[in-house]
Backbone as a ProteinNet text record, in pm:
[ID]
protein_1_A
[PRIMARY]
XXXXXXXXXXXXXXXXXXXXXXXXXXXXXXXXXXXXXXXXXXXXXXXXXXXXXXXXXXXXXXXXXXXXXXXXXXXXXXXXXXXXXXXXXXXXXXXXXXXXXXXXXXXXXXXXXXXXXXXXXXXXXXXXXXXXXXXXXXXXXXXXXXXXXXXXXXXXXXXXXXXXXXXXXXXXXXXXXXXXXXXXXXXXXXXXXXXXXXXXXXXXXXXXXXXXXXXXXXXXXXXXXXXXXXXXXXXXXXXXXXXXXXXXXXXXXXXXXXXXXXXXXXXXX
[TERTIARY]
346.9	346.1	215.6	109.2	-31.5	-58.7	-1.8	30.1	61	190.4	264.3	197.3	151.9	57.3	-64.8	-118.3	-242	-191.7	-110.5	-8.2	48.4	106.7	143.4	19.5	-98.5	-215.2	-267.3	-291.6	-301.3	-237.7	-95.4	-11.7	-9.8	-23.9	-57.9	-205.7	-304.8	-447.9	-382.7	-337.3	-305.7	-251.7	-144.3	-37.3	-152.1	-203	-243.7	-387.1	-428.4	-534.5	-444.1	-353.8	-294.5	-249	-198	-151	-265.4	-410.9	-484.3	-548.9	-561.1	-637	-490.5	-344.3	-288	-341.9	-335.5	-354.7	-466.3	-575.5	-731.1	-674	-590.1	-626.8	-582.5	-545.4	-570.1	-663.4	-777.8	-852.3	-924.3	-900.5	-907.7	-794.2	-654.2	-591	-582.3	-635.4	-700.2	-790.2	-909.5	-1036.1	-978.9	-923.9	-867.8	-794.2	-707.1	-616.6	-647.5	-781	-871.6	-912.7	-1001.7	-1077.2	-1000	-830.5	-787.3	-766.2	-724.9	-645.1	-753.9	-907.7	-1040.7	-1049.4	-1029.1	-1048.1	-963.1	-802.8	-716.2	-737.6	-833.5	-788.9	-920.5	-1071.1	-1135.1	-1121.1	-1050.9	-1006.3	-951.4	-828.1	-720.9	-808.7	-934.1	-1066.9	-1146.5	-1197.2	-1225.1	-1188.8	-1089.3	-988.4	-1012	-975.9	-1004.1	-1152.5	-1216.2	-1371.9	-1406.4	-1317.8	-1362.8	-1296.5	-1168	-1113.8	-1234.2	-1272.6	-1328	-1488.6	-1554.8	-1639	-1637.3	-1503	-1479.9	-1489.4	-1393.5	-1371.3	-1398	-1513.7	-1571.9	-1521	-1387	-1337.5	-1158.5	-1088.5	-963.8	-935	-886.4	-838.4	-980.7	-1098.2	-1199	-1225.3	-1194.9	-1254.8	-1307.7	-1430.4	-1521.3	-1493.6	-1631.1	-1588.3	-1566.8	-1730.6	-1734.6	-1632.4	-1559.3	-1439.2	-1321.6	-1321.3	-1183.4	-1178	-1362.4	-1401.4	-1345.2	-1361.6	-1347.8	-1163.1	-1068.7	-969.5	-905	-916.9	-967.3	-982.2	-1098.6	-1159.7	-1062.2	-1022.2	-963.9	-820.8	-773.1	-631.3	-634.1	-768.8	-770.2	-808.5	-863.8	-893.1	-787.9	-748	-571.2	-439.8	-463.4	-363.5	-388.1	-552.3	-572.2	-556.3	-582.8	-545	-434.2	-341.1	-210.3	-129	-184.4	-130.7	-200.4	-297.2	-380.3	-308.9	-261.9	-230.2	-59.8	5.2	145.1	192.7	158	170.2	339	394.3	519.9	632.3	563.5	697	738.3	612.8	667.3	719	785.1	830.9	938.5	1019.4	1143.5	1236.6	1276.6	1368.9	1395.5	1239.6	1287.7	1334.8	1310.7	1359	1511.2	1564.1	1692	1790.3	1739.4	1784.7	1787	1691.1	1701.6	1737.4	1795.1	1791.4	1694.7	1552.1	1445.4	1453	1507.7	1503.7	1584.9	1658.9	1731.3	1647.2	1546.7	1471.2	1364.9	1338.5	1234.4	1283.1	1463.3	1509.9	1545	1496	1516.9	1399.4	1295.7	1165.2	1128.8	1097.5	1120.9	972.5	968.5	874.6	961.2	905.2	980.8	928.4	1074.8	1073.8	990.7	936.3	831.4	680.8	642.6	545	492.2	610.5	601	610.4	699.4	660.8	533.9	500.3	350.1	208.9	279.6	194.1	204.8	278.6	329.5	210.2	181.6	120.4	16.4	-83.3	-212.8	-301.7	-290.3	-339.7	-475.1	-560.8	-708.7	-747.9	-743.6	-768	-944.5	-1014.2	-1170.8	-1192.4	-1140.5	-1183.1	-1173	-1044.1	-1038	-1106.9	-1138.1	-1208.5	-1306.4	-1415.2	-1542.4	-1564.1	-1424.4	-1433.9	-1418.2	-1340.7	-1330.2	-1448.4	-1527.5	-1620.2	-1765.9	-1776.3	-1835.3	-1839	-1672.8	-1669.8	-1669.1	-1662.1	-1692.4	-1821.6	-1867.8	-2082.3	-2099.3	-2074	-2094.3	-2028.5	-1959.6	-1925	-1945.8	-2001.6	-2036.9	-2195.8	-2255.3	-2383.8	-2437.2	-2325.6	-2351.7	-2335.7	-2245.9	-2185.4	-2272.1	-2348.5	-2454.3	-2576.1	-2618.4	-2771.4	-2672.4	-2604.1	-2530.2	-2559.2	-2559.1	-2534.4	-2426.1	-2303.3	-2196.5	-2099.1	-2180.2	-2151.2	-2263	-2259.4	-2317.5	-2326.6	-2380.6	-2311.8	-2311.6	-2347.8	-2310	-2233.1	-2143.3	-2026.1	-1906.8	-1907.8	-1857.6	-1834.4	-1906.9	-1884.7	-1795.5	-1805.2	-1733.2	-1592.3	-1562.9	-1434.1	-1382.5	-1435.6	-1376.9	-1311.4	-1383.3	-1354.2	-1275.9	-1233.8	-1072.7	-986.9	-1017	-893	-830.6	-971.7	-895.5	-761.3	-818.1	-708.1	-629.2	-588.7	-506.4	-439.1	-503.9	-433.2	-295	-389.3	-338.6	-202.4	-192.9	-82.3	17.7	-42.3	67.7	162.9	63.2	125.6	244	171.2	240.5	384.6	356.3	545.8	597	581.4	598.5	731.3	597.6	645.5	746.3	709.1	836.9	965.4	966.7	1077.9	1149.5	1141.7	1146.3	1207.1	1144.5	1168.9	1261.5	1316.7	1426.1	1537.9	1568.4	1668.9	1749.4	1648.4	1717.7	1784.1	1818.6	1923.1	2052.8	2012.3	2175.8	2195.6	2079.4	2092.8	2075.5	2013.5	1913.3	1845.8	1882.3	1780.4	1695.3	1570.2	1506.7	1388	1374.9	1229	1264.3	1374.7	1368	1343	1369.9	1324.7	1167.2	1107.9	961.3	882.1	958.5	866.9	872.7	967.7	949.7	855.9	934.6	884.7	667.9	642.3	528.9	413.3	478.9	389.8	344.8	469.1	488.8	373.3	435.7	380.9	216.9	195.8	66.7	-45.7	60	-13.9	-30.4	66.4	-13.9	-84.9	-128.3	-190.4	-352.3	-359.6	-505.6	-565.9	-498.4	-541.3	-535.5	-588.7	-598.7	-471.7	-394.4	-209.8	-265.4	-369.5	-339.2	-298.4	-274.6	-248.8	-96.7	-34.2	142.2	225.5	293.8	423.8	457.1	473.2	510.1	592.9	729.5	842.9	794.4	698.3	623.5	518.8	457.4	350.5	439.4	574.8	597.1	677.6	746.1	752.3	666.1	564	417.8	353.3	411.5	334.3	444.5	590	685.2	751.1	838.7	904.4	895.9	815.7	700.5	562.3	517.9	363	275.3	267.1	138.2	20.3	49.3	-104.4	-139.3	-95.6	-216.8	-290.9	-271.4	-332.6	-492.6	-510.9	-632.2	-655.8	-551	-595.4	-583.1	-533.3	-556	-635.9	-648.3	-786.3	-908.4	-921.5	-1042.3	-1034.5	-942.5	-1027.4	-1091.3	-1077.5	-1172	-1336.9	-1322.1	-1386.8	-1504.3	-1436.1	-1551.9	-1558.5	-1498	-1456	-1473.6	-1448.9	-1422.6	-1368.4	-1226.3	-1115.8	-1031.2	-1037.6	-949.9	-1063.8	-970.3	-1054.2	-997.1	-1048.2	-1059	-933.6	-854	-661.4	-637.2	-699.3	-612.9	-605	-730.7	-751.3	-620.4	-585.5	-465.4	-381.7	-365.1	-218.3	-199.3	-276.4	-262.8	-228	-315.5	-300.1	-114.7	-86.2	39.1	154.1	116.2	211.1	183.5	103.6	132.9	194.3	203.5	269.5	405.9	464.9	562	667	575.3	608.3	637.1	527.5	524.8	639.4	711.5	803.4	906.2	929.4	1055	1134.5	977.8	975.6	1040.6	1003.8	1051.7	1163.5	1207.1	1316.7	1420.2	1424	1506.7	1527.1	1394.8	1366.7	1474.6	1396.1	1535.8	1668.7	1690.7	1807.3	1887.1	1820.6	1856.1	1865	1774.8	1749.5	1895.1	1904.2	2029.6	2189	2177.3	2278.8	2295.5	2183.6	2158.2	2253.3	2367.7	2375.9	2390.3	2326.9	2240.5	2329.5	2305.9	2317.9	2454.2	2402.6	2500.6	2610.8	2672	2730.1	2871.9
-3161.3	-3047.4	-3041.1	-3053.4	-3055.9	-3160.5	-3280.5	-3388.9	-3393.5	-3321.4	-3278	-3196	-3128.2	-3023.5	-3056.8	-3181.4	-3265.7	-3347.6	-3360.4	-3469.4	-3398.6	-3285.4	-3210.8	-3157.4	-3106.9	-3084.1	-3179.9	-3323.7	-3432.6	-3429.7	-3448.2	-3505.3	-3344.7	-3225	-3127.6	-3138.9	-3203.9	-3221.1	-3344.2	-3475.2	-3511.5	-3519.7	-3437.4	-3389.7	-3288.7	-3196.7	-3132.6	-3225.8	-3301.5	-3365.7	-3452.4	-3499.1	-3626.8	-3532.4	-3349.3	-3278.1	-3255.5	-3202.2	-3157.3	-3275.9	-3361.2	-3493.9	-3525.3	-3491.5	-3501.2	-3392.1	-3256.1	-3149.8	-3153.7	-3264.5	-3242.7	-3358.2	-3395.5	-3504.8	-3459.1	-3343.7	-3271.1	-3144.5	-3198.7	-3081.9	-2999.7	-2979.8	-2914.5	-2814.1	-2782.5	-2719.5	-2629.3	-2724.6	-2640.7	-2558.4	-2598	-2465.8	-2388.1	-2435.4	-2337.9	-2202.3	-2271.7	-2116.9	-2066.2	-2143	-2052.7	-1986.1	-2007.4	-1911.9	-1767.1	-1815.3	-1743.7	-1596.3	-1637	-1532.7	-1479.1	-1548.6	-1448.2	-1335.1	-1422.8	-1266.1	-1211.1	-1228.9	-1084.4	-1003.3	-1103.6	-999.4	-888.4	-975.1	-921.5	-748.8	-804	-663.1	-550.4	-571.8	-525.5	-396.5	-428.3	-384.7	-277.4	-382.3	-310.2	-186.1	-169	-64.9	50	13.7	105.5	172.8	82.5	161.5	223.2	221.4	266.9	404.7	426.6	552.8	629.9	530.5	595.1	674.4	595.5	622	779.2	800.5	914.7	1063.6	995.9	1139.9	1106	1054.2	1028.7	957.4	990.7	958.5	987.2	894.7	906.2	906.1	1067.7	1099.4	1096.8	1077.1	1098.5	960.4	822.3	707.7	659.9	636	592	479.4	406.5	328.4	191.2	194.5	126	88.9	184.5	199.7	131.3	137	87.8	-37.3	-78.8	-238.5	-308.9	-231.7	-305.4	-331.4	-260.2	-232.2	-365.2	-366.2	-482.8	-597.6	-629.8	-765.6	-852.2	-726	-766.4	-802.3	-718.5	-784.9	-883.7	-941.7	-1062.3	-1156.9	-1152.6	-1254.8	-1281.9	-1189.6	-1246.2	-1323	-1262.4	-1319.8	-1478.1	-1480.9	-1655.8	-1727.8	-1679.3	-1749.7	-1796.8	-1675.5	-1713.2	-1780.1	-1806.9	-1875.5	-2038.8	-2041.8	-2202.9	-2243.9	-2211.8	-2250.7	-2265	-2189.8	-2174.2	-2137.7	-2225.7	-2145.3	-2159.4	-2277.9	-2367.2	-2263.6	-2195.3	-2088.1	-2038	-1962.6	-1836.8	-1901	-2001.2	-2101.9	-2159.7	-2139.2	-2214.1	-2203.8	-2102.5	-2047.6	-2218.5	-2265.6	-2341.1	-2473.4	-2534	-2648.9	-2585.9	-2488.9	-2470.9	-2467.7	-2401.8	-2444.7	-2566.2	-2672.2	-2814.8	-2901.2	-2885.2	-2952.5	-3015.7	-3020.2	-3081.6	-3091	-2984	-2922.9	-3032.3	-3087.7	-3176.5	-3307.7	-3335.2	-3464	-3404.7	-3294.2	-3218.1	-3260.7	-3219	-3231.7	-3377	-3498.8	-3607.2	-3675.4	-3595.5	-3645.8	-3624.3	-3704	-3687.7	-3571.6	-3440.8	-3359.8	-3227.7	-3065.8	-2964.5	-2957.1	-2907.2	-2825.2	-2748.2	-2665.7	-2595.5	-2629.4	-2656.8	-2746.6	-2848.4	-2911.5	-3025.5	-2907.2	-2801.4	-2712.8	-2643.3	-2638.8	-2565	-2636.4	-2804.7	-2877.4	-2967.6	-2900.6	-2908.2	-2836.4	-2929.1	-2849.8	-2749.2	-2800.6	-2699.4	-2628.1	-2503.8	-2505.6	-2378.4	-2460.1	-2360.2	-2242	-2138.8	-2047.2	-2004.9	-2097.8	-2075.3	-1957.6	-1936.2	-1811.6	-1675.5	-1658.9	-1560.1	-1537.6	-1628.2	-1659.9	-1630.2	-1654.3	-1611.8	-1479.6	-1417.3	-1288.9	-1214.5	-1250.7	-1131.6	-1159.2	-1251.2	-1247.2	-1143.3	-1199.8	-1059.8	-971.3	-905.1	-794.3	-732	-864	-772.6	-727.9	-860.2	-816.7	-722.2	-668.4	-555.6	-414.2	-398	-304.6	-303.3	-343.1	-415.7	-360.8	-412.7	-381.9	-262.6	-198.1	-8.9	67	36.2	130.3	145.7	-14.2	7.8	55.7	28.9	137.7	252.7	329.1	470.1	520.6	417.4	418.4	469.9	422	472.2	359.6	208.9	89.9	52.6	-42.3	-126.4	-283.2	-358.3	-473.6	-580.5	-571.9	-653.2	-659.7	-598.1	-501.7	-535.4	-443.9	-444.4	-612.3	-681.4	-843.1	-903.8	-966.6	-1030.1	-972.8	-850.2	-743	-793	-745.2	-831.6	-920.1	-1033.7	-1159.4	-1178.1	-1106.8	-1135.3	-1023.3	-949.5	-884	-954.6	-1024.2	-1112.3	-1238.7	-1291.7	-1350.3	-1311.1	-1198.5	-1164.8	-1089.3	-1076.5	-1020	-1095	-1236.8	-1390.7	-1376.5	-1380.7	-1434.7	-1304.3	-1191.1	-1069	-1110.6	-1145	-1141.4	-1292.5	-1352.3	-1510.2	-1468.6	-1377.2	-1352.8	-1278.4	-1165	-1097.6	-1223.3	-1319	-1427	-1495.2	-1551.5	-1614.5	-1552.7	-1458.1	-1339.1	-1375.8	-1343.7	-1309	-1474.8	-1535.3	-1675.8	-1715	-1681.9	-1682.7	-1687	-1543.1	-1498	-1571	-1682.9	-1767	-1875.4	-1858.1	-1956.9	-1897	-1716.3	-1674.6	-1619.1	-1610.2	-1555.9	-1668.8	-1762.3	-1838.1	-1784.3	-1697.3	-1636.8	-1531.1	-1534.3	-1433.1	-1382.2	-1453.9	-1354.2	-1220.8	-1114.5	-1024.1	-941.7	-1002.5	-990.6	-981	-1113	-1178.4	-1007.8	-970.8	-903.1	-721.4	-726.3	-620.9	-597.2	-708.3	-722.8	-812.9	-853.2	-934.2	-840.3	-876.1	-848.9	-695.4	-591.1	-457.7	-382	-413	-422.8	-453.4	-529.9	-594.8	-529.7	-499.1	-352.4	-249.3	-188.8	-75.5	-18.5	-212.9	-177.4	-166.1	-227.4	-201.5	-43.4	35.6	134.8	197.8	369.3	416.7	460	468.5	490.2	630.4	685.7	854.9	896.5	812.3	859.1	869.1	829.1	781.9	912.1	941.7	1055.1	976	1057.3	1060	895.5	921.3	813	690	657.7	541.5	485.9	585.1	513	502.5	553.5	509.4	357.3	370.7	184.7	126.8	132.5	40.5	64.1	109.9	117	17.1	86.4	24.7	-96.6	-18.9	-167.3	-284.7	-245.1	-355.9	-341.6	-341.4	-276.9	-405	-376.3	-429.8	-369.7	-190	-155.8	-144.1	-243.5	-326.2	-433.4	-484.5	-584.7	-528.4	-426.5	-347.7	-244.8	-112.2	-25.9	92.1	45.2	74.3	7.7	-87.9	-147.2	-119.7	-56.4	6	188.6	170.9	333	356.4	226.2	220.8	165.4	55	-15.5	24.3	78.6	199.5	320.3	345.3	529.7	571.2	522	556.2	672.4	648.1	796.5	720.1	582.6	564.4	483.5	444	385.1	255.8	189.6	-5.3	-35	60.4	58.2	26.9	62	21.9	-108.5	-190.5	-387.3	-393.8	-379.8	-432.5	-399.7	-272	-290.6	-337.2	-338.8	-427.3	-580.5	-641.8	-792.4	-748.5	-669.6	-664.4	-633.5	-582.1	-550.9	-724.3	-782.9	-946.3	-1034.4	-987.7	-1110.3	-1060.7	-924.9	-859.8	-952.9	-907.5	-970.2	-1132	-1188.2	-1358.2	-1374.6	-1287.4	-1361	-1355.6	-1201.1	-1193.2	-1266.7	-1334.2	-1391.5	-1584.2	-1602.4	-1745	-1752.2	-1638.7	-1634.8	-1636.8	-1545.2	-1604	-1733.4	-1767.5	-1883.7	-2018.1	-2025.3	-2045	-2065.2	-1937.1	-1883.6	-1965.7	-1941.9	-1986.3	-2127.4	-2175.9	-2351.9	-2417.1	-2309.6	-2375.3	-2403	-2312.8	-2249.7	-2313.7	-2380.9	-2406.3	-2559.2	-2579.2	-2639.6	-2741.1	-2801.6	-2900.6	-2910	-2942.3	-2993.2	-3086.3	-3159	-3288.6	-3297.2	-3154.8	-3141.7	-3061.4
-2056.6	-1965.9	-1886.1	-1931.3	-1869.8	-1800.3	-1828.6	-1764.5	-1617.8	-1681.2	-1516.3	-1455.3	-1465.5	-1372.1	-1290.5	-1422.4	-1360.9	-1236.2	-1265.4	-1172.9	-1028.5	-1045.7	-933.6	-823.1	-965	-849.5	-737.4	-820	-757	-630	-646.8	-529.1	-412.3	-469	-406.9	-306.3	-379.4	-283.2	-187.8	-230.7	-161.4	-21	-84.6	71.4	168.2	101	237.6	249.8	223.4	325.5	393.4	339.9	504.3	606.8	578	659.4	779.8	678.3	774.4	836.4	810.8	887.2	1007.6	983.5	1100	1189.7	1156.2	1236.9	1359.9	1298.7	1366.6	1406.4	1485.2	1542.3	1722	1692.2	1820.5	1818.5	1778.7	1730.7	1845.4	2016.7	2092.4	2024.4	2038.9	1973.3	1899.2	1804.3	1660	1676	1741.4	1757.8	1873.6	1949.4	2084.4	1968.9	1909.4	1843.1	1742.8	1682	1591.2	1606	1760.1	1828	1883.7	1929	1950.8	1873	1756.1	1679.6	1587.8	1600.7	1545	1673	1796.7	1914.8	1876.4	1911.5	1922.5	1750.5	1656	1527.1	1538.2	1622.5	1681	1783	1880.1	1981.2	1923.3	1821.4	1735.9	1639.2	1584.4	1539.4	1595	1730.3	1813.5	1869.4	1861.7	1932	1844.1	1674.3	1624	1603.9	1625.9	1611.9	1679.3	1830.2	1989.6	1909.7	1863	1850.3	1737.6	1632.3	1494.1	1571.6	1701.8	1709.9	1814.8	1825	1926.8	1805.7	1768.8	1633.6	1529.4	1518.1	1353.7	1235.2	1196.4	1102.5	1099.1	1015.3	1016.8	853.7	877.1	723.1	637.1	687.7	600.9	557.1	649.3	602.9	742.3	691.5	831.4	904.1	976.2	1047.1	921.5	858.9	766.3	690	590.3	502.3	603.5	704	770.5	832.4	842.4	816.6	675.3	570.9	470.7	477.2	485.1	491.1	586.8	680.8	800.1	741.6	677.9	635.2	501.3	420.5	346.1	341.3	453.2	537.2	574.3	656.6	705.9	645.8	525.8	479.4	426.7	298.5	235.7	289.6	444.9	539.3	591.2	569.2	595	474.1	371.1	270.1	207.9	240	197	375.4	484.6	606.9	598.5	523.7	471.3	432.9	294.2	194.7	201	257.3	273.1	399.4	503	656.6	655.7	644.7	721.7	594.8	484.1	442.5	540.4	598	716.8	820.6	818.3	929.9	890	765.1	732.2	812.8	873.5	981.9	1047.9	1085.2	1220	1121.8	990.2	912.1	865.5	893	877.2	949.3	1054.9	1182.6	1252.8	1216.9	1286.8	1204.7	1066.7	953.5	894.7	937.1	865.1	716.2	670	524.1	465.2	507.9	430	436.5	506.5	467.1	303.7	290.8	227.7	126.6	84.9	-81.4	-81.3	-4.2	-57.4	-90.8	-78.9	-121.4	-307.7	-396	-501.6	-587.3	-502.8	-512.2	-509.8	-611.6	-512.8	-377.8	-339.3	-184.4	-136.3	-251.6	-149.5	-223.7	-288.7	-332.5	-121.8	-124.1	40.4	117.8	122.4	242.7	289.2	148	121.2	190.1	226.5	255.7	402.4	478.9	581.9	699.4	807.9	917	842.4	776	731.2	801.2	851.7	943.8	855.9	907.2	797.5	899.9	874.6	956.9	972.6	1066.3	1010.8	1129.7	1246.1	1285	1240.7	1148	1092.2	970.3	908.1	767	800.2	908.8	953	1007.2	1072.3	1147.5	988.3	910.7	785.1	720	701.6	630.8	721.3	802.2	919.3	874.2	912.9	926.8	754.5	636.4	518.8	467.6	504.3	493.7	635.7	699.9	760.8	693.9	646.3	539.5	442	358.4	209.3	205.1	345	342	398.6	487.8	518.1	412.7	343.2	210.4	104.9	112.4	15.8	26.8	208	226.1	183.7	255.1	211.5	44	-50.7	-179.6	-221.9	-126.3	-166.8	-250.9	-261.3	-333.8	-414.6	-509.4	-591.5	-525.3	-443.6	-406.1	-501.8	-651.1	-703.2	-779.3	-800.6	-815.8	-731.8	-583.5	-502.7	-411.5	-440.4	-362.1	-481.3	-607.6	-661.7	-650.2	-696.3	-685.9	-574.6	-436.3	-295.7	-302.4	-381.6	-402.8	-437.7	-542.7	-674.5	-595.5	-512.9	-430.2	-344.8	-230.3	-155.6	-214.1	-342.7	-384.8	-426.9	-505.5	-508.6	-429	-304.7	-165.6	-114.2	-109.6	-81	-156.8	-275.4	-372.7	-385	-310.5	-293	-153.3	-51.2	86	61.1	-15.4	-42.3	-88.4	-189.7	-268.6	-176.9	-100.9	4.7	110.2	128.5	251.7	183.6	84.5	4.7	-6.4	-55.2	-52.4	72.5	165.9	298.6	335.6	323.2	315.3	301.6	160.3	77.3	114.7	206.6	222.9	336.4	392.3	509.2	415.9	291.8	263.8	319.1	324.1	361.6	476.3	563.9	690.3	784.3	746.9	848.4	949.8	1032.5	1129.9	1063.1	1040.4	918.4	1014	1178.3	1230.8	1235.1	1252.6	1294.6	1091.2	1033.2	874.8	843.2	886.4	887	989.9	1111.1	1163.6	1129.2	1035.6	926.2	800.9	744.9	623.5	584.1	728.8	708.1	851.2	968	1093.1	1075	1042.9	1054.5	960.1	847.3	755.1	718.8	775.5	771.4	888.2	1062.4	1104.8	1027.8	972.7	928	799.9	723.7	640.4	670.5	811.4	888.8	849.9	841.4	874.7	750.3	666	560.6	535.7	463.6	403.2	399	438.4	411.1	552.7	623.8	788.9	825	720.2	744.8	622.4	655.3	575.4	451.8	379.7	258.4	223.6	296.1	261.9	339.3	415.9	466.2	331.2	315.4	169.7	44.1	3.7	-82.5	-44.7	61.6	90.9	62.7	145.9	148.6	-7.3	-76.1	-222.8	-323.3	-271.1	-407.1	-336	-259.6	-172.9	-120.9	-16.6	-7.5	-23.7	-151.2	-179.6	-127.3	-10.6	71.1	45.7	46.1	-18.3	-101.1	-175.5	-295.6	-265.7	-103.5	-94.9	-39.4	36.5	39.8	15.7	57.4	32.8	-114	-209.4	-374.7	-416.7	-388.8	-445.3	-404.8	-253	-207.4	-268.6	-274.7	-381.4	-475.3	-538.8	-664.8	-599.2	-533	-485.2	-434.8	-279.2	-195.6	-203.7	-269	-269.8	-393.2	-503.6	-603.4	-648.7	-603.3	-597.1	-695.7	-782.6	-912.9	-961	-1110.7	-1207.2	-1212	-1251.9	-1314.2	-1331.5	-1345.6	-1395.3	-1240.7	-1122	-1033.3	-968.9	-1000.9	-996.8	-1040.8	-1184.4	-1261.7	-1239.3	-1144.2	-1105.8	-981.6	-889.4	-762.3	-859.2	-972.7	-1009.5	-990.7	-1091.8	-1162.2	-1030.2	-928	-830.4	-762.8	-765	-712.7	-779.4	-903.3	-1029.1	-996.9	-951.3	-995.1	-842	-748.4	-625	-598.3	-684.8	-656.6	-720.9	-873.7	-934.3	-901.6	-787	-688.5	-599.7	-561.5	-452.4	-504.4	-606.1	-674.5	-697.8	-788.1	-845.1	-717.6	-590.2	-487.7	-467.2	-435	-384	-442.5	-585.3	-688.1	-646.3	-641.5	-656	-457.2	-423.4	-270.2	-255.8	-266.8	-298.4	-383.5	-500.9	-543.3	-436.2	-391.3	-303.3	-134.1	-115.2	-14.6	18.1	119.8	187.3	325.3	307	394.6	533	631	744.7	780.2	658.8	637.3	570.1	501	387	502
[MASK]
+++++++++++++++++++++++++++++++++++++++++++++++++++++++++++++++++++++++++++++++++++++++++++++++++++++++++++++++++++++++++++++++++++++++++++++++++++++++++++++++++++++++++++++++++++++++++++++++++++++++++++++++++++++++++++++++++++++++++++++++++++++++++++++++++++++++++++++

């Protein structure tokens, strides 16, 4: 069993370096739409600070607090788009039949999907890191943080941000074994979603935060975990249940997956 795992990691590093050494070989491209999508996540920011700096505060979280909120969206979202971009992209291998070259490769399916077109998101990885040592480090002149405390925590949120938004995407994924057309799904369940976790969940009605908490609990990917974090409006119980709302999610998200993969026939069939 450990064997195999040693073995899968292997052929896992493998695949995505021959991916990303294809990717850079148009590497105008690559920094062109790196650069891109650090500006618009840049402006998107911007906008809100232009409003935060008019009326002070929204719902009673500053500019700072809604940096952190921000940073940690964006970082989770590059991590889990690195690491697993071409999920959020099955639509188009189902639609062109690609998918059927995938299950004749003697690897799982999404293990090779996972390693498809890598695309490393370093503008956003640098804009969230910014914009988190710029909040990280107001909060703490404020003394309203610990930063040695408050930075590692970040750290294990962002990943487990990653591996929330990941089962999220998978999920979603999934369901194009039975729909095949799944963007108007993807821009519910991922884009929508993912706007309005920018912002503090105390700004939205009642039956909106309990989606965004149970249904699709996105806000565990920043903003329950920043109450403990920057605010300290919960206790240490709420890390573990953001972990536990990502385990709960990733296993949703497989078990379709699973479940779809079995079900799935090919092009050719």
């Amino acid at each position: 069993m450990i064997r195999d795992l040693k073995g899968m990691a292997s052929m896992y590093k493998l695949l995505i370096r021959f991916s990303f050494r294809s990717s850079m070989q148009y590497r105008f491209n690559f920094w062109l739409g790196s650069t891109i999508a650090a500006l618009i996540a840049f402006v998107e920011f911007a906008l809100l600070a232009v409003i935060l700096s008019r009326f002070g505060t929204i719902q009673g979280w500053s500019v700072q607090e809604s940096a952190y909120l921000y940073s940690i969206l964006i970082l989770s979202k590059a991590i889990y788009r690195t690491f697993a971009s071409d999920v959020h992209h099955l639509e188009k291998y189902l639609l062109s039949g690609d998918l059927d070259g995938l299950l004749l490769r003697p690897l799982p399916v999404l293990l090779v999907l996972m390693t498809q077109n890598v695309s490393v998101r370093f503008g956003e990885t640098l804009l969230g890191l910014g914009m988190l040592a710029y909040s990280l480090s107001s909060l703490a002149a404020d003394d309203q943080i610990q930063l040695w405390i408050a930075i590692p925590l970040s750290v294990l949120i962002c990943l487990n941000g990653g591996l929330l938004l990941f089962g999220i995407g998978l999920a979603t994924a999934a369901t194009g074994f039975w729909l095949t057309r799944i963007d108007m799904l993807q821009n519910l369940t991922e884009d929508a979603t993912h706007t309005a976790i920018r912002y503090p969940l105390s700004i939205y009605p009642g039956w909106l935060k309990g989606i965004l908490t149970s249904i699709l609990p996105v806000a565990f990917v920043n903003y329950m975990p920043a109450l403990y974090i920057v605010r300290g409006e919960a206790g240490p119980w709420m890390l573990a249940l953001s972990a536990a709302a990502s385990l709960v999610v990733l296993g949703a998200g497989a078990f379709l997956w699973k479940w779809g993969i079995s079900r799935y026939q090919s092009t050719g069939s």
